[in-house]
Coordinates of C-alpha atoms and ligand atoms in Angstrom, one line a residue:
M51 CA 19.4 -17.2 27.5
N52 CA 16.1 -17.3 26.3
K53 CA 17.2 -16.2 22.9
S54 CA 20.1 -18.8 22.6
I55 CA 17.6 -21.4 23.6
I56 CA 15.3 -20.4 20.7
L57 CA 18.0 -20.3 18.3
L58 CA 18.7 -24.0 19.2
T59 CA 15.2 -25.1 19.0
C60 CA 13.9 -23.0 16.2
F61 CA 16.9 -23.0 13.9
L62 CA 16.5 -25.8 11.4
I63 CA 20.2 -26.0 10.5
A64 CA 22.2 -29.2 10.1
F65 CA 25.7 -30.4 9.3
L66 CA 26.2 -33.0 7.1
G67 CA 28.7 -35.3 8.5
K68 CA 32.2 -34.0 8.4
S69 CA 31.5 -31.4 5.5
N70 CA 30.1 -27.8 6.3
I71 CA 27.1 -27.4 4.3
V72 CA 24.6 -25.5 5.9
F73 CA 21.0 -26.4 5.2
S74 CA 18.3 -23.7 4.4
Q75 CA 15.3 -22.9 6.3
N76 CA 12.1 -24.8 5.5
C77 CA 9.7 -23.2 3.5
K78 CA 7.1 -23.2 6.3
T79 CA 9.2 -20.7 8.0
L80 CA 8.6 -18.1 5.4
L81 CA 6.9 -14.8 6.8
P82 CA 4.6 -13.3 5.5
V83 CA 3.4 -16.6 4.3
P84 CA 3.2 -16.5 0.4
V85 CA 0.3 -17.1 -1.7
Q86 CA 1.6 -20.2 -3.2
V87 CA 4.4 -22.5 -2.2
K88 CA 5.3 -26.0 -3.5
S89 CA 8.3 -27.6 -1.8
L90 CA 10.3 -29.4 -4.2
D91 CA 12.8 -32.4 -3.7
G92 CA 16.5 -31.2 -3.5
N93 CA 18.8 -28.4 -2.8
F94 CA 20.4 -25.7 -4.7
Q95 CA 23.9 -25.5 -3.5
L96 CA 24.9 -21.7 -2.7
S97 CA 28.5 -20.8 -2.6
S98 CA 31.0 -18.3 -3.2
N99 CA 31.2 -19.3 -6.8
T100 CA 27.4 -18.9 -7.3
K101 CA 26.7 -15.7 -9.5
I102 CA 23.9 -13.4 -9.4
V103 CA 22.7 -12.9 -12.8
V104 CA 20.8 -9.6 -14.2
P105 CA 20.2 -8.4 -17.8
S106 CA 22.5 -5.8 -18.9
G107 CA 21.6 -2.3 -19.4
N108 CA 18.9 -2.4 -16.8
A109 CA 19.9 -0.1 -13.8
D110 CA 16.9 -0.7 -11.7
I111 CA 17.5 -4.6 -11.8
R112 CA 21.1 -4.2 -11.1
E113 CA 20.3 -1.9 -8.1
V114 CA 17.8 -4.7 -6.7
A115 CA 20.6 -7.2 -7.3
D116 CA 23.2 -5.1 -5.5
L117 CA 20.8 -4.7 -2.5
F118 CA 20.3 -8.3 -2.6
D119 CA 23.8 -9.0 -2.4
G120 CA 24.6 -6.6 0.4
Q121 CA 21.8 -8.3 2.5
L122 CA 22.9 -11.8 1.7
A123 CA 26.3 -10.7 2.7
S124 CA 25.0 -9.4 6.1
L125 CA 23.4 -12.9 6.4
T126 CA 26.1 -15.3 5.6
G127 CA 29.3 -13.3 5.1
Q128 CA 29.3 -14.2 1.6
K129 CA 29.4 -11.6 -1.1
L130 CA 28.7 -12.7 -4.6
E131 CA 29.7 -11.6 -8.1
I132 CA 27.0 -9.7 -10.0
S133 CA 27.3 -10.5 -13.8
N134 CA 25.5 -10.1 -17.2
A135 CA 26.5 -13.5 -18.7
K136 CA 24.0 -16.1 -17.9
T137 CA 25.6 -19.1 -16.1
K138 CA 25.1 -22.3 -14.6
R139 CA 24.2 -22.5 -10.9
S140 CA 23.3 -18.8 -10.7
I141 CA 20.7 -16.6 -8.9
E142 CA 19.0 -15.0 -11.9
F143 CA 16.8 -11.8 -11.6
K144 CA 14.7 -11.2 -14.5
L145 CA 11.7 -9.2 -15.6
N146 CA 8.6 -11.0 -17.3
T147 CA 8.6 -10.2 -21.1
Q148 CA 4.9 -10.3 -20.8
A149 CA 3.5 -9.0 -17.8
N150 CA 1.8 -11.8 -15.5
S151 CA -1.5 -9.8 -14.5
S152 CA -1.7 -11.9 -11.2
L153 CA 1.4 -10.8 -9.8
G154 CA 0.7 -7.1 -10.2
N155 CA 3.5 -4.5 -9.5
E156 CA 4.8 -6.1 -6.4
G157 CA 4.4 -10.0 -7.0
Y158 CA 6.8 -12.3 -8.0
S159 CA 7.9 -16.0 -8.8
L160 CA 10.7 -17.5 -6.9
N161 CA 11.7 -20.9 -8.6
V162 CA 14.6 -22.7 -6.7
T163 CA 15.9 -26.0 -8.6
P164 CA 19.2 -27.9 -8.0
Q165 CA 20.5 -26.1 -11.2
N166 CA 19.3 -22.7 -10.7
I167 CA 17.4 -19.7 -8.7
T168 CA 15.3 -17.4 -10.6
I169 CA 13.4 -14.7 -9.5
S170 CA 10.8 -13.2 -11.9
A171 CA 8.4 -10.4 -11.7
N172 CA 6.7 -7.9 -13.7
K173 CA 8.3 -4.9 -11.8
P174 CA 11.6 -4.3 -10.0
A175 CA 9.6 -4.1 -6.9
G176 CA 8.5 -7.7 -7.5
L177 CA 12.2 -8.7 -8.0
F178 CA 12.9 -7.0 -4.5
Y179 CA 10.4 -8.8 -2.6
G180 CA 11.2 -12.3 -4.2
A181 CA 14.7 -11.5 -3.1
Q182 CA 13.5 -11.0 0.4
T183 CA 11.7 -14.4 0.4
L184 CA 14.9 -16.0 -1.0
L185 CA 16.7 -14.5 2.0
Q186 CA 14.3 -16.2 4.3
L187 CA 15.3 -19.5 2.9
I188 CA 19.0 -18.8 3.7
P189 CA 20.0 -19.4 7.4
P190 CA 21.3 -16.5 9.1
V191 CA 24.8 -18.2 9.7
K192 CA 28.0 -17.1 8.6
A193 CA 28.7 -19.6 6.2
N194 CA 32.4 -21.2 5.7
G195 CA 30.9 -23.7 3.2
P196 CA 28.2 -24.1 0.6
V197 CA 24.5 -23.3 1.6
A198 CA 22.0 -25.7 0.6
V199 CA 18.7 -23.5 -0.2
A200 CA 15.7 -26.1 -0.3
C201 CA 14.2 -26.3 -3.9
A202 CA 10.6 -24.7 -4.0
D203 CA 8.4 -23.1 -6.5
I204 CA 6.7 -19.9 -5.2
T205 CA 4.3 -17.6 -6.3
D206 CA 3.5 -14.7 -4.3
F207 CA 1.8 -11.1 -4.2
P208 CA 0.2 -8.6 -1.7
R209 CA -3.2 -8.4 -0.3
F210 CA -3.0 -4.7 0.4
G211 CA -1.1 -1.8 -1.5
W212 CA -0.5 0.1 1.8
R213 CA 1.6 -2.0 4.2
G214 CA 2.9 0.5 6.8
L215 CA 4.6 1.4 9.7
M216 CA 4.6 4.8 11.5
L217 CA 7.4 6.0 13.7
D218 CA 6.8 9.0 15.9
V219 CA 10.3 11.0 16.0
S220 CA 8.8 13.9 18.0
R221 CA 8.1 12.4 21.4
H222 CA 11.6 10.9 21.2
F223 CA 14.0 12.0 18.4
F224 CA 15.6 8.9 16.5
T225 CA 18.4 9.8 14.1
K226 CA 18.5 9.4 10.4
D227 CA 20.7 6.1 11.0
E228 CA 18.2 4.6 13.3
V229 CA 15.4 5.4 10.7
K230 CA 17.3 3.5 7.9
R231 CA 17.9 0.6 10.3
F232 CA 13.9 0.7 10.8
I233 CA 13.5 0.9 7.1
D234 CA 15.9 -2.0 6.7
Q235 CA 14.1 -4.0 9.0
M236 CA 10.6 -3.0 7.5
V237 CA 11.4 -4.3 4.0
K238 CA 12.6 -7.7 5.1
Y239 CA 8.8 -8.4 5.8
K240 CA 7.7 -6.7 2.6
Y241 CA 6.6 -3.3 4.1
N242 CA 6.4 -0.3 1.7
V243 CA 5.1 2.8 3.4
F244 CA 7.0 4.5 6.2
H245 CA 5.0 7.1 7.8
W246 CA 7.0 9.4 9.4
H247 CA 5.3 11.5 12.4
L248 CA 7.6 14.5 12.1
T249 CA 6.1 17.1 14.5
D250 CA 4.4 17.1 17.6
D251 CA 4.2 18.6 21.3
N252 CA 7.6 17.3 22.1
G253 CA 9.8 18.5 19.0
W254 CA 9.6 19.8 15.5
R255 CA 11.9 17.5 13.6
I256 CA 12.5 18.6 9.9
E257 CA 14.2 21.8 8.8
I258 CA 12.1 24.5 7.1
K259 CA 14.3 27.1 5.4
A260 CA 11.6 29.7 5.7
Y261 CA 11.1 29.2 9.4
P262 CA 14.1 28.5 11.0
K263 CA 13.0 28.7 14.6
L264 CA 10.8 25.5 14.0
T265 CA 14.1 23.7 14.6
S266 CA 16.5 26.1 16.2
V267 CA 13.7 26.4 19.1
G268 CA 11.0 23.8 18.3
A269 CA 13.4 20.8 18.1
W270 CA 14.7 21.2 21.7
S271 CA 13.0 20.4 25.1
V272 CA 14.6 20.4 28.6
F273 CA 15.9 16.8 29.5
R274 CA 13.8 14.3 31.5
T275 CA 14.1 10.5 32.1
G276 CA 12.5 8.0 34.0
R277 CA 8.8 7.1 34.2
Y278 CA 6.7 8.8 31.5
G279 CA 4.0 10.8 32.8
G280 CA 5.6 11.6 36.1
F281 CA 8.4 14.1 35.1
A282 CA 9.5 17.0 37.1
P283 CA 8.1 20.3 35.5
E284 CA 10.3 22.6 33.7
E285 CA 12.3 25.0 36.0
E286 CA 12.7 28.7 35.1
G287 CA 15.4 29.2 32.6
E288 CA 16.3 25.4 32.4
P289 CA 18.0 25.1 29.1
A290 CA 16.4 23.1 26.4
T291 CA 19.2 20.7 25.2
Y292 CA 17.3 17.5 24.4
G293 CA 16.1 16.8 20.9
G294 CA 17.4 17.1 17.4
F295 CA 16.2 17.4 14.0
Y296 CA 16.6 16.3 10.4
T297 CA 18.2 18.9 7.8
Q298 CA 16.6 18.9 4.5
D299 CA 19.6 16.9 3.0
D300 CA 19.2 14.3 5.7
I301 CA 15.6 14.2 4.5
R302 CA 16.5 13.6 0.9
E303 CA 19.1 11.1 1.8
V304 CA 16.4 9.0 3.9
V305 CA 13.7 9.7 1.0
K306 CA 16.4 8.0 -1.4
Y307 CA 17.3 5.3 1.2
A308 CA 13.8 4.3 1.2
A309 CA 12.9 4.7 -2.3
D310 CA 15.8 2.4 -3.3
R311 CA 14.0 -0.3 -1.1
F312 CA 10.5 0.5 -2.6
V313 CA 9.3 2.2 0.3
T314 CA 7.3 5.2 -0.1
I315 CA 7.5 7.9 2.8
V316 CA 4.3 9.7 4.0
P317 CA 5.5 12.4 6.0
E318 CA 3.3 14.2 8.7
I319 CA 2.9 17.5 10.1
D320 CA 0.3 17.2 12.6
V321 CA -1.9 20.1 12.7
P322 CA -4.2 22.1 14.1
A323 CA -3.4 20.4 17.3
H324 CA -0.1 18.7 18.6
S325 CA 1.9 21.8 17.7
K326 CA 3.3 23.1 21.1
A327 CA 6.6 22.9 19.4
V328 CA 5.5 25.6 16.7
L329 CA 4.1 27.8 19.4
A330 CA 7.3 27.6 21.3
A331 CA 9.1 28.7 18.2
Y332 CA 6.3 31.2 17.0
P333 CA 3.8 32.1 19.9
E334 CA 1.8 34.3 17.5
V335 CA 0.8 31.1 15.8
S336 CA -1.6 30.4 18.9
C337 CA -4.8 32.0 20.0
S338 CA -3.2 33.5 23.1
G339 CA 0.1 34.3 21.5
K340 CA 1.7 33.5 25.0
P341 CA 5.2 32.3 24.9
T342 CA 5.4 28.4 25.7
T343 CA 8.0 25.8 25.6
V344 CA 8.5 22.4 23.8
S345 CA 6.9 19.8 26.1
A346 CA 9.5 17.7 27.6
G347 CA 6.5 15.2 28.5
T348 CA 5.8 17.1 31.6
N349 CA 2.3 18.2 30.6
N350 CA 1.5 16.2 27.8
G351 CA -1.9 16.9 26.1
I352 CA -2.4 19.6 28.7
G353 CA -2.2 23.3 27.8
E354 CA -2.2 25.3 24.6
N355 CA -1.2 23.4 21.6
V356 CA -3.4 24.4 18.6
F357 CA -3.0 26.8 15.9
C358 CA -5.4 29.8 15.9
V359 CA -7.8 29.4 13.0
G360 CA -8.8 33.1 12.8
N361 CA -5.0 34.2 12.0
E362 CA -4.7 34.5 8.4
Q363 CA -1.1 34.7 8.7
N364 CA -1.1 31.0 9.9
F365 CA -2.5 29.8 6.7
K366 CA 0.4 31.7 4.9
M367 CA 2.8 29.9 7.1
L368 CA 1.4 26.5 6.5
D369 CA 1.5 27.1 2.8
V370 CA 5.0 27.6 3.0
I371 CA 5.5 24.8 5.4
F372 CA 3.7 22.4 3.3
G373 CA 5.2 23.6 0.1
E374 CA 8.9 22.9 1.6
L375 CA 7.6 19.5 2.6
A376 CA 6.0 18.4 -0.8
S377 CA 9.3 19.3 -2.3
L378 CA 11.1 17.1 -0.1
F379 CA 8.9 14.0 -0.7
P380 CA 8.0 12.5 -3.8
G381 CA 5.1 10.4 -2.6
E382 CA 1.5 11.1 -3.5
Y383 CA 0.4 11.7 0.1
I384 CA 1.0 14.3 2.7
H385 CA -0.5 13.5 6.2
I386 CA -1.8 16.6 8.0
G387 CA -2.7 14.9 11.4
G388 CA -5.8 16.5 12.6
D389 CA -6.3 14.4 15.7
E390 CA -7.0 15.3 19.3
A391 CA -7.6 18.9 19.0
N392 CA -8.6 20.8 22.2
R393 CA -10.9 23.4 20.7
E394 CA -11.8 25.3 23.7
F395 CA -8.8 27.7 22.9
W396 CA -10.8 28.8 19.9
R397 CA -14.2 29.5 21.9
N398 CA -12.3 32.3 23.7
C399 CA -10.3 33.7 21.0
P400 CA -11.9 37.2 19.4
K401 CA -9.9 36.1 15.9
C402 CA -11.4 32.4 15.9
Q403 CA -15.0 33.8 16.9
Q404 CA -14.5 36.3 14.1
R405 CA -13.6 33.7 11.5
M406 CA -16.7 31.7 12.7
K407 CA -18.8 34.8 12.3
E408 CA -17.6 35.5 9.1
E409 CA -18.1 31.9 7.7
N410 CA -21.2 31.3 9.3
I411 CA -19.7 28.6 11.4
K412 CA -21.8 27.7 14.3
E413 CA -19.9 25.0 16.2
L414 CA -16.1 24.4 17.0
P415 CA -16.1 21.1 15.2
D416 CA -17.1 22.9 12.1
L417 CA -14.2 25.5 12.7
Q418 CA -11.7 22.3 12.7
S419 CA -13.5 21.4 9.2
Y420 CA -13.1 24.9 7.9
F421 CA -9.3 24.6 8.9
T422 CA -8.9 21.0 7.4
R423 CA -10.6 22.2 4.1
R424 CA -8.1 25.0 3.9
I425 CA -5.1 22.8 4.6
G426 CA -6.5 20.2 2.0
K427 CA -6.5 23.2 -0.6
I428 CA -2.9 23.9 0.3
I429 CA -1.9 20.2 0.0
A430 CA -3.8 19.9 -3.4
S431 CA -1.9 23.3 -4.8
K432 CA 1.4 21.4 -4.1
G433 CA 0.1 18.3 -6.3
K434 CA -0.4 15.9 -3.3
K435 CA -3.1 14.3 -1.7
V436 CA -4.2 14.6 1.7
I437 CA -4.3 11.9 4.5
G438 CA -4.9 12.4 8.2
W439 CA -6.4 10.8 11.3
D440 CA -10.1 10.1 11.2
E441 CA -11.0 13.3 12.8
I442 CA -10.5 15.0 9.5
L443 CA -13.7 13.4 8.3
E444 CA -15.9 15.5 10.7
G445 CA -17.3 18.2 8.3
G446 CA -16.5 16.8 4.9
L447 CA -13.2 16.5 3.0
A448 CA -12.0 16.8 -0.6
P449 CA -12.9 13.4 -2.6
E450 CA -9.3 12.6 -3.2
A451 CA -8.5 12.8 0.7
S452 CA -7.9 9.7 2.7
V453 CA -8.5 8.9 6.3
M454 CA -6.3 6.9 8.6
S455 CA -8.7 5.1 10.9
W456 CA -7.3 5.1 14.4
R457 CA -10.2 5.4 16.8
G458 CA -11.4 1.8 16.0
L459 CA -12.9 0.9 12.4
D460 CA -15.7 3.6 12.4
G461 CA -13.4 6.1 10.9
A462 CA -12.9 3.8 7.8
I463 CA -16.3 2.9 7.7
A464 CA -17.7 6.4 7.4
A465 CA -14.9 7.2 5.1
A466 CA -16.1 4.5 2.9
A467 CA -19.7 5.5 3.1
A468 CA -18.8 9.2 1.9
G469 CA -16.6 7.7 -1.1
H470 CA -13.0 8.2 0.5
S471 CA -10.3 5.5 0.7
A472 CA -9.0 4.6 4.3
V473 CA -6.1 3.0 5.9
M474 CA -6.6 1.0 8.7
S475 CA -4.7 1.6 12.0
P476 CA -7.0 1.0 15.0
T477 CA -5.7 1.1 18.4
S478 CA -7.1 -2.2 19.2
F479 CA -5.0 -3.9 16.5
C480 CA -2.2 -1.7 15.4
Y481 CA -0.9 0.4 18.1
L482 CA 2.6 -1.1 18.8
D483 CA 3.6 1.3 21.5
Y484 CA 0.8 -0.6 23.6
L485 CA 2.3 -3.5 26.1
Q486 CA 2.4 -6.8 24.4
G487 CA 3.3 -8.8 27.4
E488 CA 3.2 -8.9 31.1
K489 CA 2.2 -5.3 32.4
N490 CA 4.2 -5.9 35.4
I491 CA 7.2 -6.4 33.4
E492 CA 6.8 -4.3 30.3
R493 CA 5.5 -1.4 32.6
N494 CA 4.1 1.8 31.3
S495 CA 2.1 2.6 28.2
F496 CA -1.4 3.7 27.3
G497 CA -2.6 0.1 26.5
Y498 CA -2.2 -3.4 26.1
L499 CA -2.1 -5.4 22.8
R500 CA -0.8 -9.0 22.5
A501 CA 0.7 -10.3 19.2
K502 CA -2.1 -12.9 19.1
R503 CA -4.6 -10.2 19.1
V504 CA -3.1 -8.3 16.4
Y505 CA -3.2 -11.8 14.4
E506 CA -7.0 -11.4 14.4
F507 CA -7.0 -7.9 12.8
E508 CA -9.2 -7.9 9.6
P509 CA -8.4 -4.7 7.9
V510 CA -11.6 -4.9 5.8
P511 CA -14.5 -3.9 8.2
E512 CA -17.6 -5.9 7.3
G513 CA -19.8 -4.2 4.9
V514 CA -17.2 -2.1 3.4
D515 CA -16.4 -2.4 -0.1
P516 CA -12.7 -3.4 -0.1
K517 CA -11.8 -0.9 -2.6
Y518 CA -12.1 1.7 -0.3
I519 CA -9.3 0.0 2.0
L520 CA -5.9 0.8 1.0
G521 CA -4.3 -1.4 3.7
G522 CA -3.0 -0.8 7.0
Q523 CA -0.1 0.1 9.4
G524 CA 1.2 -0.1 12.8
N525 CA 1.9 2.8 14.8
V526 CA 5.0 3.2 16.9
W527 CA 4.2 6.2 19.2
T528 CA 7.0 7.0 21.3
E529 CA 6.2 8.6 24.5
F530 CA 7.0 5.7 26.6
I531 CA 10.0 4.7 24.1
P532 CA 13.0 6.8 24.8
N533 CA 15.6 4.9 22.8
Y534 CA 15.9 2.9 19.5
R535 CA 16.6 -0.3 21.2
R536 CA 13.1 -0.1 22.6
V537 CA 11.5 1.2 19.4
E538 CA 12.8 -2.2 18.1
Y539 CA 11.3 -4.1 21.1
M540 CA 8.1 -2.7 20.7
T541 CA 8.0 -3.1 17.0
W542 CA 9.2 -6.7 17.0
P543 CA 7.7 -9.2 16.4
R544 CA 4.2 -7.6 16.2
A545 CA 5.2 -6.0 13.1
L546 CA 5.9 -9.5 11.9
V547 CA 2.1 -10.4 12.7
L548 CA 0.9 -7.4 10.8
S549 CA 2.9 -7.7 8.0
E550 CA 1.3 -11.1 7.3
I551 CA -2.2 -9.6 7.8
L552 CA -1.5 -6.8 4.9
W553 CA 0.6 -9.1 2.7
S554 CA -0.7 -12.7 2.7
P555 CA -4.1 -14.0 1.6
K556 CA -7.0 -13.9 4.3
T557 CA -7.6 -17.5 3.9
E558 CA -3.8 -18.5 4.9
R559 CA -4.5 -17.2 8.4
N560 CA -3.7 -19.7 11.1
W561 CA -2.3 -18.7 14.5
D562 CA -0.7 -22.0 15.4
E563 CA 0.9 -22.3 12.1
F564 CA 2.1 -18.5 12.2
V565 CA 4.0 -19.1 15.7
P566 CA 6.9 -21.3 14.2
R567 CA 7.2 -18.8 11.2
M568 CA 7.4 -16.2 13.7
E569 CA 10.0 -17.8 16.0
A570 CA 12.2 -18.5 12.8
Q571 CA 12.6 -14.8 12.5
F572 CA 14.0 -14.6 16.2
P573 CA 17.6 -15.9 15.0
R574 CA 17.5 -13.3 12.1
F575 CA 16.8 -10.5 14.9
D576 CA 19.5 -11.9 16.9
Q577 CA 21.9 -12.0 13.9
A578 CA 21.1 -8.6 12.8
E579 CA 21.4 -7.3 16.4
V580 CA 17.6 -6.2 16.3
N581 CA 15.9 -6.3 19.7
Y582 CA 12.7 -7.8 19.9
A583 CA 10.1 -8.8 22.6
T584 CA 9.7 -12.6 23.6
S585 CA 6.5 -11.8 25.5
I586 CA 4.5 -14.7 23.6
Y587 CA 6.5 -17.1 26.1
D588 CA 4.7 -15.3 29.0
P589 CA 1.2 -15.9 29.7
E590 CA -1.3 -13.7 30.8
V591 CA -2.2 -13.9 34.4
A592 CA -5.8 -13.1 35.6
M593 CA -7.7 -13.4 38.7
V594 CA -11.4 -14.8 38.6
K595 CA -14.1 -15.0 40.6
T596 CA -15.6 -18.5 40.9
A597 CA -19.3 -19.4 41.5
E598 CA -18.4 -20.5 44.9
G599 CA -17.4 -16.8 45.4
D600 CA -13.5 -17.6 46.0
Y601 CA -10.9 -16.0 43.9
R602 CA -8.6 -18.1 41.8
I603 CA -5.8 -17.5 39.2
V604 CA -5.8 -18.4 35.6
F605 CA -2.9 -18.4 33.2
T606 CA -3.6 -17.9 29.4
P607 CA -0.7 -18.8 27.4
E608 CA -0.4 -17.0 24.0
I609 CA 1.1 -20.1 22.3
K610 CA 0.9 -23.7 22.6
G611 CA 3.4 -26.1 24.2
L612 CA 4.2 -24.2 27.1
D613 CA 4.6 -25.5 30.7
I614 CA 3.9 -22.8 33.4
Y615 CA 5.2 -23.5 36.8
Y616 CA 4.2 -21.4 39.9
T617 CA 4.8 -20.6 43.6
F618 CA 2.9 -18.8 46.4
D619 CA 5.9 -18.8 48.9
C620 CA 8.0 -16.2 47.3
T621 CA 10.7 -18.4 46.0
F622 CA 11.8 -18.7 42.3
P623 CA 9.6 -21.5 40.3
D624 CA 11.4 -24.0 38.4
K625 CA 10.2 -27.2 36.6
F626 CA 9.9 -28.8 40.2
S627 CA 7.4 -26.6 41.4
A628 CA 3.8 -27.0 41.0
K629 CA 2.6 -27.0 37.3
Y630 CA -0.5 -25.2 36.2
D631 CA -2.9 -27.8 34.8
G632 CA -5.4 -25.3 33.1
N633 CA -7.7 -25.2 36.2
P634 CA -8.1 -21.9 38.2
I635 CA -5.8 -22.1 41.0
K636 CA -6.9 -21.7 44.6
T637 CA -4.9 -19.3 46.5
P638 CA -3.4 -20.6 49.6
K639 CA -4.2 -18.9 52.8
G640 CA -1.5 -16.1 54.0
S641 CA -0.5 -15.9 50.1
S642 CA -0.4 -12.6 48.7
E643 CA 1.5 -12.8 45.4
I644 CA 2.1 -15.6 42.7
W645 CA 5.6 -16.0 41.1
A646 CA 5.6 -18.1 37.8
I647 CA 7.8 -19.2 34.8
T648 CA 7.1 -20.9 31.6
Y649 CA 9.3 -24.0 30.3
R650 CA 9.4 -25.6 26.8
D651 CA 10.7 -28.9 26.4
G652 CA 11.9 -28.9 29.9
K653 CA 14.1 -25.5 29.5
P654 CA 13.0 -21.9 30.9
I655 CA 11.7 -19.7 28.1
G656 CA 9.6 -17.2 29.6
C657 CA 10.5 -14.4 32.4
L658 CA 10.0 -14.7 36.1
L659 CA 6.7 -13.4 36.5
V660 CA 6.2 -11.8 40.2
I661 CA 2.5 -10.6 40.7
T662 CA 0.8 -9.5 43.5
F663 CA -3.1 -10.3 44.1
D664 CA -3.7 -6.8 44.6
E665 CA -2.5 -6.1 41.2
L666 CA -4.5 -8.8 39.8
R667 CA -7.6 -7.6 41.6
T668 CA -7.1 -4.3 39.8
R669 CA -7.3 -6.2 36.5
M670 CA -10.4 -8.1 37.2
Ligands
LIG2057 C1 -3.7 9.3 17.5 O1 -3.2 8.3 18.2 N1 -3.6 10.3 18.2 C2 -3.7 9.4 16.2
LIG2058 ZN1 -7.6 31.6 17.7

């Protein structure tokens, strides 16, 4: 219901008299907003006769054109002919004969005139991004006639080179086809890094030939569903049937799929902690050596899940594992995790204590630094660079190692001060597993992060030289995300917000102008059958204590133009109910809950919110 209303209200499609020309999206709906857009008069009429023109003998450009053609077909139902012969009224892809330095490797120019559409760039990646912009000018409707594409002159290039999304496939396993769908969606908004969190306590997801039990045992847990965190404990002898993993052929297939779309995959093997799945497969890896099981979310973060640092064999094992990983992923970085190690297991372990003695290590954090340095050497020996969560910075790092700052901005600030580059992924702006709307509706997660708050993210911390900030990424942890539809719901639309932060100039930042750009993507999600949250239509609800000492209720809408109606008598509110006027509402005697709903232009658009005063008091 909501989505069809959005479709009607946001969608700029018109029909010309009796003809069936479909008019294009307005340039104002482009997201991320380009560096420079000049709207021009007139239209280019895209029809089934339009040809895509590419230079002969350039397989890379041909591949970009093929991808564009496939995307266009998904959007409009029309597949166009690709030709080497220049014709009138075509869509031409061409590389600049002389590099345009302001465009870099990923920038492009897109020129739409009534005669032609031209995308030019220094590199094929730029052509691909120009094509993504062009696709956003074309309405997501199955056209049975020409589409009029608004004339425009666009010049565009990214602010950051690392524009990433992370997907945790350990807490819940997502198939290679789902991963491809995730990548399909990312590239429409010009993301170029897919950080693949492949291992954790809940499952090891990548085939390692030398250690088959990592997947035959480590990829499987007992099955639990319901509310995460409250699962019934595992039973003695209960079969581990839930999970899955990628074969090395699967990995190669996804790597190629991503590379074809200019996405680099950064694989993560999270060590020394978050390794319960390894310990289930090879118990000798831990300090205690005790048999254990892959976590089904029944005891997450509790119990032994760290590698023993005193066991030399563990470094040999990790050398082999990272060696196989490096041979599968062509990107320059390997992510080694490094977060949230419970070092207490090392305190009571004779082997770890012996290591500390031999290496003259006094404190447990320094033992983790020792571990990180050894892993760093292993990664370097495979010709790769290390990146890890900001804990890896504690104790010193190889100069070429990079830090992923997740515990706020401090990790990046410290990294830059020590001469390391950083990727910004602070929980406060980038954790897409956090709830984005009314907590009563979205229910459980570790935190709360509204789209509007994400839009306030500035990846370069004050006082830090921007040269150290590679970019940023959104993280989709999946403890609370048991299926792929929910992955999509949590990712979109907040990943739209981040895409603009990471691609567009800071000077273009304007939430009120961003909102219609974001809403213009909703019909595209609908057409592509991508799930997304409409939480922006639900206000935040809070209870405040007034100066007079009484408690009142305040609504804070995330976007402008919403009307909020409410009741206290446990009946469904509608536009005939009391309307919120912006002033804190006095709660009537006897009432214990408020029900509310938002409308726009006289039509319901938000969810029905039912919130008790007890709940609101806990938020105060
Ligand atoms: C993390 O969220 N533990 C990196
Ligand atoms: Zn140990």
